[in-house]
């Protein structure tokens, strides 16, 4: 073989290595050709380089098994130069790590080190960092990257040098993200993206961009996260292992953001592809996340099954620091499935020690809190107090037998303090001092979970919860109250930095158990004023970030002749506080599940009636199945307050399933003004003795009413025409996103006759249909000057998902959160013909000086259309009577919306 031919083969093989990160498919084909030629000519060195190129390309295409086979074949080649064999081992480090053997990967790296040039050693360090990170040795991983990047920054700048420079930045950024250092992570991953794009490394740029979704979630920007995710899905199509890894990482961020439904969907897509590709490290982590999701979603049996599998896989990979995280999920799930026993408490405390031994101090503190609660269920107050003392003193327990030395502490990750549901409620006996705890089988056991994170601090929410529980056990109610308030303030301060309302609402759930404890203390006291105050404090955390309750005197003054009922869930019980001008009453109504089932049955009956499957609703006083269900629900919710209600207008603050209840379907409320508010404080804030619109009415001839008719509705045009003819200052706009958003910033009243869609899992994706596409709740977040009244004559446009009380998410909730005083919207399907009737009459009454709630109540009673509700401050009239043209008689016909 001539030197020229040999050099050409070596050059072609090295070119394939370089192109493996740019066009792995082309690199794989080229390397195969070089290998075949080298074997024919018995050229050892080109063959080794070609095998390495084939391995790198296979790895990029997600074929980890073949990647390892190619590298092992290269390493086993007899007579190859030592440096070329060391380079093959360099590439094997990452593949071996991803296949589930990070400790072996470090041994491979040690074998390569002596035979590599200083530049190649820097490249090896970027690969060693991956193995170290998966073993939980984060500081060593950062040091490897720092050392490597210092060398690579001064390298000649070949494509390969730039690939490793970008890869080192990416790896360091991921370790920073894992430690909760989001600014540093964003800088490094952004730097990787910049280097890759400038060097033409399109594939590496795609991999860097695939990390943007989870970074956006952790920085509180959910819409941007999903936009990045959709872009990454497109660019990673054809790379199933890379796409699956991106999905699993994104799912972990969504889990930390308290979005378990979305996380579960992504993990169920990712896990089969990770299994198929042999990416065992990523697979074990994905299983751990899925186990945590199943626990938070309420499927404890599935959580145990998946967590046990993850635990076994992590142990087989020598990832001792991860194993206790899986064990924690198993224990928390068992506490849901089994009665508390002394043996289970011992297992909890053993897991606490393991978490501490491996640096998971936030997780160990949260699990210690759960252990204290288990001790209380067993009646062992001394053991519970001992564990609570350790949390408050931030003292780790004594190491268990054979425990490894605790690693060097690392900075605490950002937030991640999650909570789902509750499993304990507090009820004080007549003696006043002792605390009796009972399991609530209907609620999921709480879990403070942070997938894989390590830190050295006790989360404030856990510390305050422990302090409050400790004080309550010792009979110091005032100290318990202070600790709960401190904890809620901390949660609110964190959530207050978030712009996205759905992320904020989910983030405040970290304080849910604290709020439960404050409510328990208030219920124990038996004073309705205090129960009301604690319910409002919790709602305020979700709305404003500050746990503050409104003044009862201010509420009573604003109510005048109206009565307010705030519904509160306490454990499995539904409570209600009634406030009027002269009294405050507290009543225990029924089981919360009973009320939720009754709401579901009523909604089902209404849907059937509206869609024509059962008796008509045109005469609601007749004894149809719907009115019977309404009467039953009314007895549950309002029965204890019959005398106090006595025909008064009503303000309702719902909880849970009551957010989906069309209140006018309750017989006594058919013709009664009802305003539905997210909280008493929100309703009070929307009041004004003389609305701004009234001042406008006096000088310009009434409020400006703008309306639009959406596509696909037979009678939307007629409805808009009739609505506008009711008002002195009226304007029609095209049903296009830009025109409607513009109208929202200048109208006093906006009326939209459209189709509506509610997304229960992603409520800010709920939308009304316009000519140029959907107008989503997310689009409303930019409103500058919101109208006083918005009318959504559309199906389900008033529906809401409520991850935390005080923050209903959906179209109506978003309008209220952006400053709209009142929203009239549908809670069930709306028949097109019936919508025209009720909306025409509603606007006639509104123009005549009636308040929105009164106008809707009268229109509901006269037409029998029960599916609309008035949200917010519906008790304030918009203007004095305005002169409009007469409305022509209505002729029936119709479809649905």
CSV table of N, CA and C in Angstrom, one decimal, residues 596 599-600 602-604 606-607 654 656-663 676 678 756-768 776-777 780 792-803 807-816 823-830 866-871 897:
chain,number,residue,atom,x,y,z
A,596,UNK,N,-69.3,17.0,44.7
A,596,UNK,CA,-68.7,16.9,43.4
A,596,UNK,C,-69.6,16.0,42.5
A,599,UNK,N,-72.7,17.7,41.4
A,599,UNK,CA,-72.5,18.7,40.3
A,599,UNK,C,-72.3,18.0,39.0
A,600,UNK,N,-71.6,16.9,39.0
A,600,UNK,CA,-71.4,16.1,37.8
A,600,UNK,C,-72.7,15.6,37.2
A,602,UNK,N,-75.7,16.9,37.7
A,602,UNK,CA,-76.5,18.1,37.2
A,602,UNK,C,-76.0,18.5,35.9
A,603,UNK,N,-74.7,18.6,35.7
A,603,UNK,CA,-74.1,19.0,34.5
A,603,UNK,C,-74.4,18.0,33.4
A,604,UNK,N,-74.4,16.8,33.7
A,604,UNK,CA,-74.7,15.7,32.7
A,604,UNK,C,-76.2,15.9,32.3
A,606,UNK,N,-78.0,18.6,32.4
A,606,UNK,CA,-78.1,19.9,31.6
A,606,UNK,C,-77.6,19.6,30.1
A,607,UNK,N,-76.5,18.9,30.0
A,607,UNK,CA,-76.0,18.7,28.6
A,607,UNK,C,-77.0,17.9,27.8
A,654,UNK,N,-66.7,29.7,45.0
A,654,UNK,CA,-66.7,28.2,45.0
A,654,UNK,C,-65.4,27.6,45.4
A,656,UNK,N,-63.2,23.7,44.3
A,656,UNK,CA,-63.3,22.4,43.6
A,656,UNK,C,-64.3,22.4,42.5
A,657,UNK,N,-65.1,21.3,42.5
A,657,UNK,CA,-66.0,21.1,41.4
A,657,UNK,C,-67.1,22.2,41.3
A,658,UNK,N,-67.3,22.9,42.4
A,658,UNK,CA,-68.3,24.0,42.4
A,658,UNK,C,-68.0,25.1,41.4
A,659,UNK,N,-66.7,25.2,40.9
A,659,UNK,CA,-66.3,26.1,39.9
A,659,UNK,C,-67.0,25.8,38.6
A,660,UNK,N,-67.5,24.6,38.4
A,660,UNK,CA,-68.1,24.2,37.1
A,660,UNK,C,-69.6,24.1,37.2
A,661,UNK,N,-70.2,24.6,38.3
A,661,UNK,CA,-71.6,24.6,38.5
A,661,UNK,C,-72.4,25.8,37.9
A,662,UNK,N,-73.3,25.6,37.0
A,662,UNK,CA,-74.2,26.7,36.6
A,662,UNK,C,-75.2,27.0,37.7
A,663,UNK,N,-75.0,28.0,38.5
A,663,UNK,CA,-75.7,28.2,39.7
A,663,UNK,C,-77.2,28.5,39.4
A,676,UNK,N,-70.3,35.0,40.7
A,676,UNK,CA,-69.3,33.9,41.1
A,676,UNK,C,-67.9,34.5,41.1
A,678,UNK,N,-63.6,34.3,42.3
A,678,UNK,CA,-62.5,33.4,42.8
A,678,UNK,C,-62.2,33.6,44.2
A,756,UNK,N,-66.8,27.9,21.5
A,756,UNK,CA,-65.8,27.9,22.6
A,756,UNK,C,-65.3,26.5,22.9
A,757,UNK,N,-64.0,26.5,23.3
A,757,UNK,CA,-63.4,25.2,23.6
A,757,UNK,C,-62.7,25.3,24.9
A,758,UNK,N,-62.9,24.4,25.9
A,758,UNK,CA,-62.2,24.4,27.1
A,758,UNK,C,-61.2,23.2,27.2
A,759,UNK,N,-59.9,23.5,27.5
A,759,UNK,CA,-58.9,22.5,27.7
A,759,UNK,C,-58.7,22.3,29.2
A,760,UNK,N,-59.1,21.2,29.8
A,760,UNK,CA,-59.0,21.0,31.2
A,760,UNK,C,-57.6,20.8,31.7
A,761,UNK,N,-56.7,20.2,30.9
A,761,UNK,CA,-55.3,19.9,31.3
A,761,UNK,C,-54.5,21.2,31.0
A,762,UNK,N,-54.8,21.9,30.0
A,762,UNK,CA,-54.0,23.2,29.7
A,762,UNK,C,-55.0,24.3,29.6
A,763,UNK,N,-55.6,24.8,30.7
A,763,UNK,CA,-56.7,25.7,30.6
A,763,UNK,C,-56.4,27.0,29.9
A,764,UNK,N,-55.1,27.4,29.9
A,764,UNK,CA,-54.8,28.7,29.2
A,764,UNK,C,-54.7,28.5,27.7
A,765,UNK,N,-54.9,27.2,27.2
A,765,UNK,CA,-55.1,27.0,25.8
A,765,UNK,C,-56.6,26.9,25.4
A,766,UNK,N,-57.5,27.1,26.4
A,766,UNK,CA,-58.9,27.3,26.1
A,766,UNK,C,-59.1,28.5,25.2
A,767,UNK,N,-60.1,28.4,24.3
A,767,UNK,CA,-60.1,29.4,23.3
A,767,UNK,C,-61.6,29.6,22.8
A,768,UNK,N,-61.8,30.8,22.2
A,768,UNK,CA,-62.9,31.0,21.4
A,768,UNK,C,-62.5,31.1,19.9
A,776,UNK,N,-56.9,32.4,22.3
A,776,UNK,CA,-56.7,31.6,23.5
A,776,UNK,C,-56.5,32.5,24.7
A,777,UNK,N,-56.7,31.8,25.9
A,777,UNK,CA,-56.6,32.6,27.2
A,777,UNK,C,-55.2,33.2,27.3
A,780,UNK,N,-54.7,36.7,26.1
A,780,UNK,CA,-55.3,37.8,26.9
A,780,UNK,C,-54.4,38.4,27.9
A,792,UNK,N,-69.2,36.2,26.8
A,792,UNK,CA,-68.7,35.1,26.0
A,792,UNK,C,-69.9,34.2,25.7
A,793,UNK,N,-70.6,34.4,24.6
A,793,UNK,CA,-71.8,33.6,24.3
A,793,UNK,C,-71.3,32.4,23.6
A,794,UNK,N,-70.7,31.5,24.4
A,794,UNK,CA,-70.1,30.3,23.8
A,794,UNK,C,-70.1,29.1,24.8
A,795,UNK,N,-70.1,27.9,24.2
A,795,UNK,CA,-70.1,26.7,25.1
A,795,UNK,C,-68.8,26.7,26.0
A,796,UNK,N,-69.0,26.3,27.2
A,796,UNK,CA,-67.9,26.0,28.1
A,796,UNK,C,-66.9,27.1,28.3
A,797,UNK,N,-67.2,28.3,27.9
A,797,UNK,CA,-66.3,29.4,28.0
A,797,UNK,C,-66.1,29.9,29.5
A,798,UNK,N,-66.9,29.5,30.4
A,798,UNK,CA,-66.8,29.9,31.8
A,798,UNK,C,-66.1,28.8,32.6
A,799,UNK,N,-65.8,27.7,32.0
A,799,UNK,CA,-65.2,26.5,32.7
A,799,UNK,C,-63.8,26.9,33.2
A,800,UNK,N,-63.4,26.2,34.2
A,800,UNK,CA,-62.1,26.5,34.8
A,800,UNK,C,-61.5,25.3,35.4
A,801,UNK,N,-60.2,25.2,35.4
A,801,UNK,CA,-59.4,24.3,36.2
A,801,UNK,C,-58.7,25.0,37.3
A,802,UNK,N,-58.8,24.5,38.5
A,802,UNK,CA,-58.3,25.3,39.7
A,802,UNK,C,-57.3,24.5,40.4
A,803,UNK,N,-56.0,24.6,40.0
A,803,UNK,CA,-54.9,23.9,40.7
A,803,UNK,C,-54.7,24.4,42.1
A,807,UNK,N,-57.3,30.8,42.1
A,807,UNK,CA,-56.7,31.0,40.8
A,807,UNK,C,-57.4,30.1,39.7
A,808,UNK,N,-58.6,30.4,39.4
A,808,UNK,CA,-59.3,29.6,38.4
A,808,UNK,C,-58.7,29.9,37.0
A,809,UNK,N,-58.3,28.8,36.3
A,809,UNK,CA,-57.6,29.0,35.0
A,809,UNK,C,-58.6,28.6,33.9
A,810,UNK,N,-58.7,29.5,32.9
A,810,UNK,CA,-59.6,29.4,31.8
A,810,UNK,C,-59.8,30.7,31.2
A,811,UNK,N,-60.7,30.8,30.3
A,811,UNK,CA,-61.0,32.1,29.6
A,811,UNK,C,-61.6,33.1,30.6
A,812,UNK,N,-62.6,32.8,31.4
A,812,UNK,CA,-63.2,33.7,32.3
A,812,UNK,C,-62.3,34.1,33.4
A,813,UNK,N,-61.6,33.1,33.9
A,813,UNK,CA,-60.6,33.4,35.0
A,813,UNK,C,-59.5,34.3,34.6
A,814,UNK,N,-59.0,34.1,33.3
A,814,UNK,CA,-58.0,35.0,32.8
A,814,UNK,C,-58.5,36.4,32.6
A,815,UNK,N,-59.7,36.6,32.1
A,815,UNK,CA,-60.2,37.9,31.9
A,815,UNK,C,-60.3,38.6,33.3
A,816,UNK,N,-60.8,37.9,34.3
A,816,UNK,CA,-60.9,38.5,35.7
A,816,UNK,C,-59.5,38.9,36.2
A,823,UNK,N,-67.5,38.9,33.9
A,823,UNK,CA,-67.6,38.1,32.7
A,823,UNK,C,-68.8,37.2,32.8
A,824,UNK,N,-69.6,37.3,31.7
A,824,UNK,CA,-70.8,36.4,31.6
A,824,UNK,C,-70.4,35.3,30.6
A,825,UNK,N,-70.5,34.1,30.9
A,825,UNK,CA,-70.0,33.0,30.1
A,825,UNK,C,-70.7,31.7,30.3
A,826,UNK,N,-70.7,30.8,29.3
A,826,UNK,CA,-71.4,29.5,29.4
A,826,UNK,C,-70.6,28.5,30.1
A,827,UNK,N,-71.3,27.6,30.9
A,827,UNK,CA,-70.7,26.5,31.6
A,827,UNK,C,-71.0,25.2,31.0
A,828,UNK,N,-71.9,25.1,30.1
A,828,UNK,CA,-72.4,23.9,29.4
A,828,UNK,C,-72.6,24.2,27.9
A,829,UNK,N,-72.8,23.2,27.1
A,829,UNK,CA,-73.2,23.6,25.7
A,829,UNK,C,-74.3,24.6,25.6
A,830,UNK,N,-74.2,25.5,24.7
A,830,UNK,CA,-75.3,26.5,24.5
A,830,UNK,C,-75.9,26.3,23.1
A,866,UNK,N,-80.3,27.9,31.2
A,866,UNK,CA,-79.6,27.9,32.5
A,866,UNK,C,-78.1,27.7,32.5
A,867,UNK,N,-77.5,27.7,31.3
A,867,UNK,CA,-76.1,27.4,31.2
A,867,UNK,C,-75.1,28.5,31.4
A,868,UNK,N,-75.6,29.8,31.5
A,868,UNK,CA,-74.7,30.9,31.7
A,868,UNK,C,-74.5,31.3,33.2
A,869,UNK,N,-73.3,31.8,33.5
A,869,UNK,CA,-73.1,32.3,34.8
A,869,UNK,C,-72.4,33.7,34.7
A,870,UNK,N,-72.5,34.4,35.8
A,870,UNK,CA,-71.9,35.8,35.9
A,870,UNK,C,-70.8,35.7,36.9
A,871,UNK,N,-69.6,35.9,36.4
A,871,UNK,CA,-68.3,35.8,37.1
A,871,UNK,C,-67.8,37.2,37.5
A,897,UNK,N,-73.7,25.9,19.8
A,897,UNK,CA,-72.4,26.4,19.8
A,897,UNK,C,-71.6,25.8,20.9
